[in-house]
Amino acid sequence: MTATLFHSGTIWPGRGRRADALLVENGLVAAFDAEARERAAALDGSDEGPVERVDLAGGFLLPSFGDGHAHPLFGGLEQAGPAVRGCASVEAIVAEVRRYADAHPELPWILGASYDGSLAPEGLFDARWLDEAVPDRPIVLRAWDYHTVWVNSAALRAAGITAATPEPELGEIPRREDGEPLGTLREWGAVDLVLAVAPVRSEAERLTALDAVGDYYLPRGVTWVQDAWVEPGDVDTYLAAAAADRLPLRINLAQYADPRRFAAQLDGFVRDRARVEAAAHPHLTANTVKFFADGVVENETGALLEPYCSGLHDHGMRVWPGAALRDAVVAADAAGFQIHVHAIGDAAVRQALDAIEAAIERNGVRDRRPVIAHVQLIDPADLPRFAQLGVIACAQPLWAQLDALMTVLTVPRLGEARSDRQYPLRTLLGSGATVSFGSDWPVSSGDPRDGLAIAMSRTTTDGEPAGGWTPHEIVAPEDALDAYTRAVSVQAFADRAEAAWGELVPGASADLVVLARDPREHDPHDLPDNEVRSTWIGGRRRFSSPH
């Protein structure tokens, strides 16, 4: 018997509840308040004692956070290249690439991520700018949206991309006036041209990246992550990590469905799910298939019902034409997979809802918990369909602010009126839909405290605009906490595991996080500085603050 009593602080088991003591036995929530203290005292006096006591010192204990949509391998691998994420200008990026290349003369290619796409007009970056840093080796940098890359001239030559290269399916090659490629490649069809000839990261680098994932998430109180873009080689890496016991937190894999080859993929998805199940690692599952319905607004590839203001791409890009998404979703659902659809624009959201509705009609009613991620724009007619169809809206609350990405790239493309309909989080909650929160890390911060601060304020870190942008969509503190805890566990099918997590109820896994202060009683902007004191999985301490 192992037992731990948490006391002398505020304990938030879930929305609408509170306690002042919590007893954990053998990794499971056992009792609260007086019952917890009495049971701990009895255990101390028995052969099963003693009980470890954790003094919360006035802190705030709650279920640990989950991340409903992220790309952990991408995030871990960012550390293996030039540190361009923090660069605030094109010149700073070029200087960092030059520094990294000089420090690594042995590398035939320079691969890195992820730069700020708002640093160049319309997000268009020139190969010649990178040529100034490294003219003789290919450079490939991902933008922080991970739908775009910026390459130098050597990379264009290596990929055979010239003025004569036709526009690829599901992609775009922006060009100069003479037709030569500029150096920015947008969406899979174009990005894959260069990634197909770039070297693949070694398995050792990829395993080190997964180590970095734990080092990133656990100090931020996160114990479960949805990897929302998994290729076959990634499954191998996760299985290798599981075999070496190098999975420090819970991860579910969503295998990427490619419309260009889906007919040949589904059997492989089933086989890889079986391989993960056979590994039987308590931190690894592969229950999900990921679909992209569209791109992103910043590239004008998000699929819209009404055209973009510029008209450059008219209504954007539907990744799956015609009935293809519906048919693929029906097939994956019939194979028992959870459906997870990236849908940014209102046309993509409608297409995803239609596909899920078709799966329900054709395959029958069951507990399927389909997910539509991002939900940046939803047509008012489609808002009630989330609750009606049992679709989980996995939103990224950090994006619901008027930051540079929004004001420089998004609002000009959508226009003011349509921009003010973005991220209808409170409206979705009011409709009865389940809303889970995620980060899309490393696209944006994977720290739930950052996302919670925006969800609860709809302002930037500078407090702009006063009163919040679209303040009617501000999420109440307990609803925001619920979206990052219980709602993510619903998305994760936590009740299929040995013990559910996401809420503190008797019998649940003791996946916990202890914050220094009660986030409900402080200004939302204080949340990013609210220290994570400890993180626990199954009653075991996995992180402890050094302070």
PDB file of N, CA and C in Angstrom, residues 188-261:
ATOM      1  N   TRP A 188       0.900  20.951 -47.951  1.00  0.00           N
ATOM      2  CA  TRP A 188       1.587  19.664 -48.122  1.00  0.00           C
ATOM      3  C   TRP A 188       2.163  19.460 -49.512  1.00  0.00           C
ATOM      4  N   GLY A 189       1.355  19.712 -50.532  1.00  0.00           N
ATOM      5  CA  GLY A 189       1.797  19.400 -51.884  1.00  0.00           C
ATOM      6  C   GLY A 189       3.086  20.093 -52.254  1.00  0.00           C
ATOM      7  N   ALA A 190       3.269  21.322 -51.796  1.00  0.00           N
ATOM      8  CA  ALA A 190       4.497  22.054 -52.075  1.00  0.00           C
ATOM      9  C   ALA A 190       5.588  21.708 -51.071  1.00  0.00           C
ATOM     10  N   VAL A 191       5.230  21.653 -49.792  1.00  0.00           N
ATOM     11  CA  VAL A 191       6.210  21.360 -48.742  1.00  0.00           C
ATOM     12  C   VAL A 191       6.847  19.994 -48.961  1.00  0.00           C
ATOM     13  N   ASP A 192       6.037  19.019 -49.365  1.00  0.00           N
ATOM     14  CA  ASP A 192       6.548  17.664 -49.552  1.00  0.00           C
ATOM     15  C   ASP A 192       7.607  17.582 -50.655  1.00  0.00           C
ATOM     16  N   LEU A 193       7.594  18.513 -51.590  1.00  0.00           N
ATOM     17  CA  LEU A 193       8.594  18.483 -52.660  1.00  0.00           C
ATOM     18  C   LEU A 193      10.003  18.592 -52.102  1.00  0.00           C
ATOM     19  N   VAL A 194      10.161  19.428 -51.090  1.00  0.00           N
ATOM     20  CA  VAL A 194      11.497  19.593 -50.512  1.00  0.00           C
ATOM     21  C   VAL A 194      11.752  18.594 -49.383  1.00  0.00           C
ATOM     22  N   LEU A 195      10.718  18.274 -48.590  1.00  0.00           N
ATOM     23  CA  LEU A 195      10.923  17.314 -47.506  1.00  0.00           C
ATOM     24  C   LEU A 195      11.235  15.918 -48.048  1.00  0.00           C
ATOM     25  N   ALA A 196      10.768  15.615 -49.265  1.00  0.00           N
ATOM     26  CA  ALA A 196      11.017  14.294 -49.850  1.00  0.00           C
ATOM     27  C   ALA A 196      12.494  14.056 -50.135  1.00  0.00           C
ATOM     28  N   VAL A 197      13.275  15.121 -50.315  1.00  0.00           N
ATOM     29  CA  VAL A 197      14.702  14.959 -50.606  1.00  0.00           C
ATOM     30  C   VAL A 197      15.572  15.362 -49.429  1.00  0.00           C
ATOM     31  N   ALA A 198      14.961  15.905 -48.362  1.00  0.00           N
ATOM     32  CA  ALA A 198      15.721  16.289 -47.168  1.00  0.00           C
ATOM     33  C   ALA A 198      16.026  15.050 -46.332  1.00  0.00           C
ATOM     34  N   PRO A 199      17.115  15.055 -45.581  1.00  0.00           N
ATOM     35  CA  PRO A 199      17.425  13.897 -44.742  1.00  0.00           C
ATOM     36  C   PRO A 199      16.414  13.747 -43.605  1.00  0.00           C
ATOM     37  N   VAL A 200      16.175  12.513 -43.198  1.00  0.00           N
ATOM     38  CA  VAL A 200      15.269  12.208 -42.093  1.00  0.00           C
ATOM     39  C   VAL A 200      16.057  12.235 -40.794  1.00  0.00           C
ATOM     40  N   ARG A 201      15.459  12.782 -39.761  1.00  0.00           N
ATOM     41  CA  ARG A 201      16.121  12.788 -38.452  1.00  0.00           C
ATOM     42  C   ARG A 201      16.394  11.354 -38.003  1.00  0.00           C
ATOM     43  N   SER A 202      17.528  11.141 -37.362  1.00  0.00           N
ATOM     44  CA  SER A 202      17.885   9.805 -36.884  1.00  0.00           C
ATOM     45  C   SER A 202      16.961   9.387 -35.743  1.00  0.00           C
ATOM     46  N   GLU A 203      16.865   8.080 -35.527  1.00  0.00           N
ATOM     47  CA  GLU A 203      16.030   7.585 -34.427  1.00  0.00           C
ATOM     48  C   GLU A 203      16.546   8.088 -33.091  1.00  0.00           C
ATOM     49  N   ALA A 204      17.859   8.210 -32.937  1.00  0.00           N
ATOM     50  CA  ALA A 204      18.406   8.730 -31.688  1.00  0.00           C
ATOM     51  C   ALA A 204      17.942  10.161 -31.449  1.00  0.00           C
ATOM     52  N   GLU A 205      17.942  10.990 -32.503  1.00  0.00           N
ATOM     53  CA  GLU A 205      17.466  12.370 -32.366  1.00  0.00           C
ATOM     54  C   GLU A 205      15.988  12.402 -32.014  1.00  0.00           C
ATOM     55  N   ARG A 206      15.217  11.514 -32.607  1.00  0.00           N
ATOM     56  CA  ARG A 206      13.778  11.502 -32.376  1.00  0.00           C
ATOM     57  C   ARG A 206      13.448  11.031 -30.959  1.00  0.00           C
ATOM     58  N   LEU A 207      14.198  10.061 -30.449  1.00  0.00           N
ATOM     59  CA  LEU A 207      13.990   9.628 -29.067  1.00  0.00           C
ATOM     60  C   LEU A 207      14.390  10.727 -28.083  1.00  0.00           C
ATOM     61  N   THR A 208      15.461  11.426 -28.394  1.00  0.00           N
ATOM     62  CA  THR A 208      15.848  12.562 -27.560  1.00  0.00           C
ATOM     63  C   THR A 208      14.772  13.638 -27.588  1.00  0.00           C
ATOM     64  N   ALA A 209      14.139  13.807 -28.752  1.00  0.00           N
ATOM     65  CA  ALA A 209      13.044  14.772 -28.862  1.00  0.00           C
ATOM     66  C   ALA A 209      11.885  14.386 -27.947  1.00  0.00           C
ATOM     67  N   LEU A 210      11.575  13.091 -27.852  1.00  0.00           N
ATOM     68  CA  LEU A 210      10.501  12.664 -26.955  1.00  0.00           C
ATOM     69  C   LEU A 210      10.878  12.885 -25.497  1.00  0.00           C
ATOM     70  N   ASP A 211      12.155  12.712 -25.161  1.00  0.00           N
ATOM     71  CA  ASP A 211      12.599  13.060 -23.808  1.00  0.00           C
ATOM     72  C   ASP A 211      12.312  14.535 -23.533  1.00  0.00           C
ATOM     73  N   ALA A 212      12.582  15.376 -24.536  1.00  0.00           N
ATOM     74  CA  ALA A 212      12.353  16.815 -24.386  1.00  0.00           C
ATOM     75  C   ALA A 212      10.873  17.128 -24.214  1.00  0.00           C
ATOM     76  N   VAL A 213      10.002  16.293 -24.788  1.00  0.00           N
ATOM     77  CA  VAL A 213       8.560  16.500 -24.639  1.00  0.00           C
ATOM     78  C   VAL A 213       8.164  16.414 -23.168  1.00  0.00           C
ATOM     79  N   GLY A 214       8.662  15.410 -22.473  1.00  0.00           N
ATOM     80  CA  GLY A 214       8.380  15.297 -21.046  1.00  0.00           C
ATOM     81  C   GLY A 214       8.967  16.457 -20.264  1.00  0.00           C
ATOM     82  N   ASP A 215      10.184  16.855 -20.625  1.00  0.00           N
ATOM     83  CA  ASP A 215      10.822  17.984 -19.950  1.00  0.00           C
ATOM     84  C   ASP A 215      10.038  19.274 -20.158  1.00  0.00           C
ATOM     85  N   TYR A 216       9.326  19.359 -21.280  1.00  0.00           N
ATOM     86  CA  TYR A 216       8.524  20.550 -21.561  1.00  0.00           C
ATOM     87  C   TYR A 216       7.181  20.500 -20.831  1.00  0.00           C
ATOM     88  N   TYR A 217       6.471  19.404 -20.971  1.00  0.00           N
ATOM     89  CA  TYR A 217       5.088  19.366 -20.515  1.00  0.00           C
ATOM     90  C   TYR A 217       4.934  19.175 -19.004  1.00  0.00           C
ATOM     91  N   LEU A 218       5.695  18.298 -18.400  1.00  0.00           N
ATOM     92  CA  LEU A 218       5.471  18.002 -16.982  1.00  0.00           C
ATOM     93  C   LEU A 218       5.651  19.222 -16.091  1.00  0.00           C
ATOM     94  N   PRO A 219       6.633  20.093 -16.322  1.00  0.00           N
ATOM     95  CA  PRO A 219       6.713  21.305 -15.497  1.00  0.00           C
ATOM     96  C   PRO A 219       5.562  22.274 -15.731  1.00  0.00           C
ATOM     97  N   ARG A 220       4.760  22.027 -16.730  1.00  0.00           N
ATOM     98  CA  ARG A 220       3.593  22.860 -17.011  1.00  0.00           C
ATOM     99  C   ARG A 220       2.290  22.175 -16.611  1.00  0.00           C
ATOM    100  N   GLY A 221       2.397  21.048 -15.914  1.00  0.00           N
ATOM    101  CA  GLY A 221       1.220  20.389 -15.359  1.00  0.00           C
ATOM    102  C   GLY A 221       0.443  19.519 -16.310  1.00  0.00           C
ATOM    103  N   VAL A 222       1.010  19.208 -17.479  1.00  0.00           N
ATOM    104  CA  VAL A 222       0.320  18.426 -18.507  1.00  0.00           C
ATOM    105  C   VAL A 222       0.763  16.971 -18.418  1.00  0.00           C
ATOM    106  N   THR A 223      -0.220  16.050 -18.394  1.00  0.00           N
ATOM    107  CA  THR A 223       0.112  14.624 -18.280  1.00  0.00           C
ATOM    108  C   THR A 223      -0.444  13.776 -19.416  1.00  0.00           C
ATOM    109  N   TRP A 224      -1.267  14.356 -20.309  1.00  0.00           N
ATOM    110  CA  TRP A 224      -1.789  13.631 -21.476  1.00  0.00           C
ATOM    111  C   TRP A 224      -1.748  14.558 -22.671  1.00  0.00           C
ATOM    112  N   VAL A 225      -1.319  14.017 -23.820  1.00  0.00           N
ATOM    113  CA  VAL A 225      -1.213  14.811 -25.035  1.00  0.00           C
ATOM    114  C   VAL A 225      -1.766  14.017 -26.209  1.00  0.00           C
ATOM    115  N   GLN A 226      -2.558  14.701 -27.045  1.00  0.00           N
ATOM    116  CA  GLN A 226      -2.989  14.131 -28.325  1.00  0.00           C
ATOM    117  C   GLN A 226      -1.979  14.531 -29.382  1.00  0.00           C
ATOM    118  N   ASP A 227      -1.173  13.571 -29.857  1.00  0.00           N
ATOM    119  CA  ASP A 227      -0.309  13.845 -30.996  1.00  0.00           C
ATOM    120  C   ASP A 227      -1.197  13.797 -32.231  1.00  0.00           C
ATOM    121  N   ALA A 228      -1.385  14.958 -32.843  1.00  0.00           N
ATOM    122  CA  ALA A 228      -2.399  15.104 -33.873  1.00  0.00           C
ATOM    123  C   ALA A 228      -1.857  15.015 -35.294  1.00  0.00           C
ATOM    124  N   TRP A 229      -0.668  14.439 -35.469  1.00  0.00           N
ATOM    125  CA  TRP A 229      -0.142  14.275 -36.834  1.00  0.00           C
ATOM    126  C   TRP A 229       0.963  13.229 -36.777  1.00  0.00           C
ATOM    127  N   VAL A 230       0.588  11.974 -36.967  1.00  0.00           N
ATOM    128  CA  VAL A 230       1.521  10.862 -36.801  1.00  0.00           C
ATOM    129  C   VAL A 230       1.691  10.137 -38.124  1.00  0.00           C
ATOM    130  N   GLU A 231       2.928  10.072 -38.588  1.00  0.00           N
ATOM    131  CA  GLU A 231       3.288   9.324 -39.793  1.00  0.00           C
ATOM    132  C   GLU A 231       3.766   7.923 -39.380  1.00  0.00           C
ATOM    133  N   PRO A 232       3.855   6.969 -40.329  1.00  0.00           N
ATOM    134  CA  PRO A 232       4.272   5.607 -39.959  1.00  0.00           C
ATOM    135  C   PRO A 232       5.599   5.552 -39.213  1.00  0.00           C
ATOM    136  N   GLY A 233       6.586   6.342 -39.632  1.00  0.00           N
ATOM    137  CA  GLY A 233       7.864   6.342 -38.928  1.00  0.00           C
ATOM    138  C   GLY A 233       7.755   6.848 -37.507  1.00  0.00           C
ATOM    139  N   ASP A 234       6.779   7.728 -37.256  1.00  0.00           N
ATOM    140  CA  ASP A 234       6.575   8.230 -35.900  1.00  0.00           C
ATOM    141  C   ASP A 234       6.067   7.122 -34.982  1.00  0.00           C
ATOM    142  N   VAL A 235       5.225   6.237 -35.515  1.00  0.00           N
ATOM    143  CA  VAL A 235       4.747   5.111 -34.712  1.00  0.00           C
ATOM    144  C   VAL A 235       5.932   4.266 -34.269  1.00  0.00           C
ATOM    145  N   ASP A 236       6.878   4.029 -35.173  1.00  0.00           N
ATOM    146  CA  ASP A 236       8.076   3.273 -34.812  1.00  0.00           C
ATOM    147  C   ASP A 236       8.831   3.949 -33.677  1.00  0.00           C
ATOM    148  N   THR A 237       8.950   5.271 -33.749  1.00  0.00           N
ATOM    149  CA  THR A 237       9.673   6.001 -32.710  1.00  0.00           C
ATOM    150  C   THR A 237       8.956   5.885 -31.369  1.00  0.00           C
ATOM    151  N   TYR A 238       7.651   6.048 -31.371  1.00  0.00           N
ATOM    152  CA  TYR A 238       6.908   5.925 -30.117  1.00  0.00           C
ATOM    153  C   TYR A 238       7.017   4.520 -29.537  1.00  0.00           C
ATOM    154  N   LEU A 239       6.967   3.510 -30.397  1.00  0.00           N
ATOM    155  CA  LEU A 239       7.105   2.138 -29.889  1.00  0.00           C
ATOM    156  C   LEU A 239       8.503   1.894 -29.334  1.00  0.00           C
ATOM    157  N   ALA A 240       9.513   2.464 -29.972  1.00  0.00           N
ATOM    158  CA  ALA A 240      10.876   2.338 -29.439  1.00  0.00           C
ATOM    159  C   ALA A 240      10.989   3.024 -28.082  1.00  0.00           C
ATOM    160  N   ALA A 241      10.343   4.183 -27.954  1.00  0.00           N
ATOM    161  CA  ALA A 241      10.357   4.884 -26.674  1.00  0.00           C
ATOM    162  C   ALA A 241       9.626   4.078 -25.605  1.00  0.00           C
ATOM    163  N   ALA A 242       8.506   3.462 -25.990  1.00  0.00           N
ATOM    164  CA  ALA A 242       7.764   2.642 -25.032  1.00  0.00           C
ATOM    165  C   ALA A 242       8.593   1.449 -24.583  1.00  0.00           C
ATOM    166  N   ALA A 243       9.284   0.804 -25.523  1.00  0.00           N
ATOM    167  CA  ALA A 243      10.100  -0.360 -25.180  1.00  0.00           C
ATOM    168  C   ALA A 243      11.241   0.014 -24.242  1.00  0.00           C
ATOM    169  N   ALA A 244      11.738   1.238 -24.383  1.00  0.00           N
ATOM    170  CA  ALA A 244      12.832   1.704 -23.522  1.00  0.00           C
ATOM    171  C   ALA A 244      12.319   2.439 -22.290  1.00  0.00           C
ATOM    172  N   ASP A 245      10.997   2.445 -22.087  1.00  0.00           N
ATOM    173  CA  ASP A 245      10.357   3.151 -20.972  1.00  0.00           C
ATOM    174  C   ASP A 245      10.756   4.623 -20.957  1.00  0.00           C
ATOM    175  N   ARG A 246      10.655   5.245 -22.148  1.00  0.00           N
ATOM    176  CA  ARG A 246      11.002   6.662 -22.293  1.00  0.00           C
ATOM    177  C   ARG A 246       9.775   7.488 -22.697  1.00  0.00           C
ATOM    178  N   LEU A 247       8.619   7.092 -22.173  1.00  0.00           N
ATOM    179  CA  LEU A 247       7.391   7.874 -22.378  1.00  0.00           C
ATOM    180  C   LEU A 247       6.981   8.451 -21.028  1.00  0.00           C
ATOM    181  N   PRO A 248       7.380   9.668 -20.732  1.00  0.00           N
ATOM    182  CA  PRO A 248       7.171  10.212 -19.392  1.00  0.00           C
ATOM    183  C   PRO A 248       5.753  10.675 -19.112  1.00  0.00           C
ATOM    184  N   LEU A 249       4.894  10.743 -20.130  1.00  0.00           N
ATOM    185  CA  LEU A 249       3.500  11.136 -19.937  1.00  0.00           C
ATOM    186  C   LEU A 249       2.629  10.387 -20.926  1.00  0.00           C
ATOM    187  N   ARG A 250       1.326  10.500 -20.784  1.00  0.00           N
ATOM    188  CA  ARG A 250       0.380   9.760 -21.612  1.00  0.00           C
ATOM    189  C   ARG A 250       0.254  10.432 -22.978  1.00  0.00           C
ATOM    190  N   ILE A 251       0.299   9.639 -24.048  1.00  0.00           N
ATOM    191  CA  ILE A 251       0.204  10.170 -25.406  1.00  0.00           C
ATOM    192  C   ILE A 251      -0.696   9.255 -26.230  1.00  0.00           C
ATOM    193  N   ASN A 252      -1.643   9.856 -26.945  1.00  0.00           N
ATOM    194  CA  ASN A 252      -2.448   9.119 -27.917  1.00  0.00           C
ATOM    195  C   ASN A 252      -2.028   9.547 -29.310  1.00  0.00           C
ATOM    196  N   LEU A 253      -1.886   8.595 -30.207  1.00  0.00           N
ATOM    197  CA  LEU A 253      -1.432   8.864 -31.564  1.00  0.00           C
ATOM    198  C   LEU A 253      -2.617   8.980 -32.515  1.00  0.00           C
ATOM    199  N   ALA A 254      -2.636  10.051 -33.303  1.00  0.00           N
ATOM    200  CA  ALA A 254      -3.620  10.219 -34.368  1.00  0.00           C
ATOM    201  C   ALA A 254      -2.892  10.080 -35.696  1.00  0.00           C
ATOM    202  N   GLN A 255      -3.137   8.970 -36.384  1.00  0.00           N
ATOM    203  CA  GLN A 255      -2.431   8.701 -37.637  1.00  0.00           C
ATOM    204  C   GLN A 255      -2.997   9.574 -38.759  1.00  0.00           C
ATOM    205  N   TYR A 256      -2.093  10.169 -39.523  1.00  0.00           N
ATOM    206  CA  TYR A 256      -2.439  11.173 -40.528  1.00  0.00           C
ATOM    207  C   TYR A 256      -3.007  10.532 -41.787  1.00  0.00           C
ATOM    208  N   ALA A 257      -4.225  10.941 -42.156  1.00  0.00           N
ATOM    209  CA  ALA A 257      -4.884  10.448 -43.361  1.00  0.00           C
ATOM    210  C   ALA A 257      -4.597  11.403 -44.512  1.00  0.00           C
ATOM    211  N   ASP A 258      -3.943  10.903 -45.538  1.00  0.00           N
ATOM    212  CA  ASP A 258      -3.549  11.701 -46.696  1.00  0.00           C
ATOM    213  C   ASP A 258      -4.548  11.445 -47.823  1.00  0.00           C
ATOM    214  N   PRO A 259      -5.240  12.473 -48.318  1.00  0.00           N
ATOM    215  CA  PRO A 259      -6.249  12.243 -49.358  1.00  0.00           C
ATOM    216  C   PRO A 259      -5.675  11.688 -50.648  1.00  0.00           C
ATOM    217  N   ARG A 260      -4.356  11.842 -50.849  1.00  0.00           N
ATOM    218  CA  ARG A 260      -3.739  11.363 -52.073  1.00  0.00           C
ATOM    219  C   ARG A 260      -3.477   9.860 -52.033  1.00  0.00           C
ATOM    220  N   ARG A 261      -3.528   9.267 -50.831  1.00  0.00           N
ATOM    221  CA  ARG A 261      -3.218   7.833 -50.737  1.00  0.00           C
ATOM    222  C   ARG A 261      -4.012   7.124 -49.647  1.00  0.00           C
TER     223      ARG A 261
END
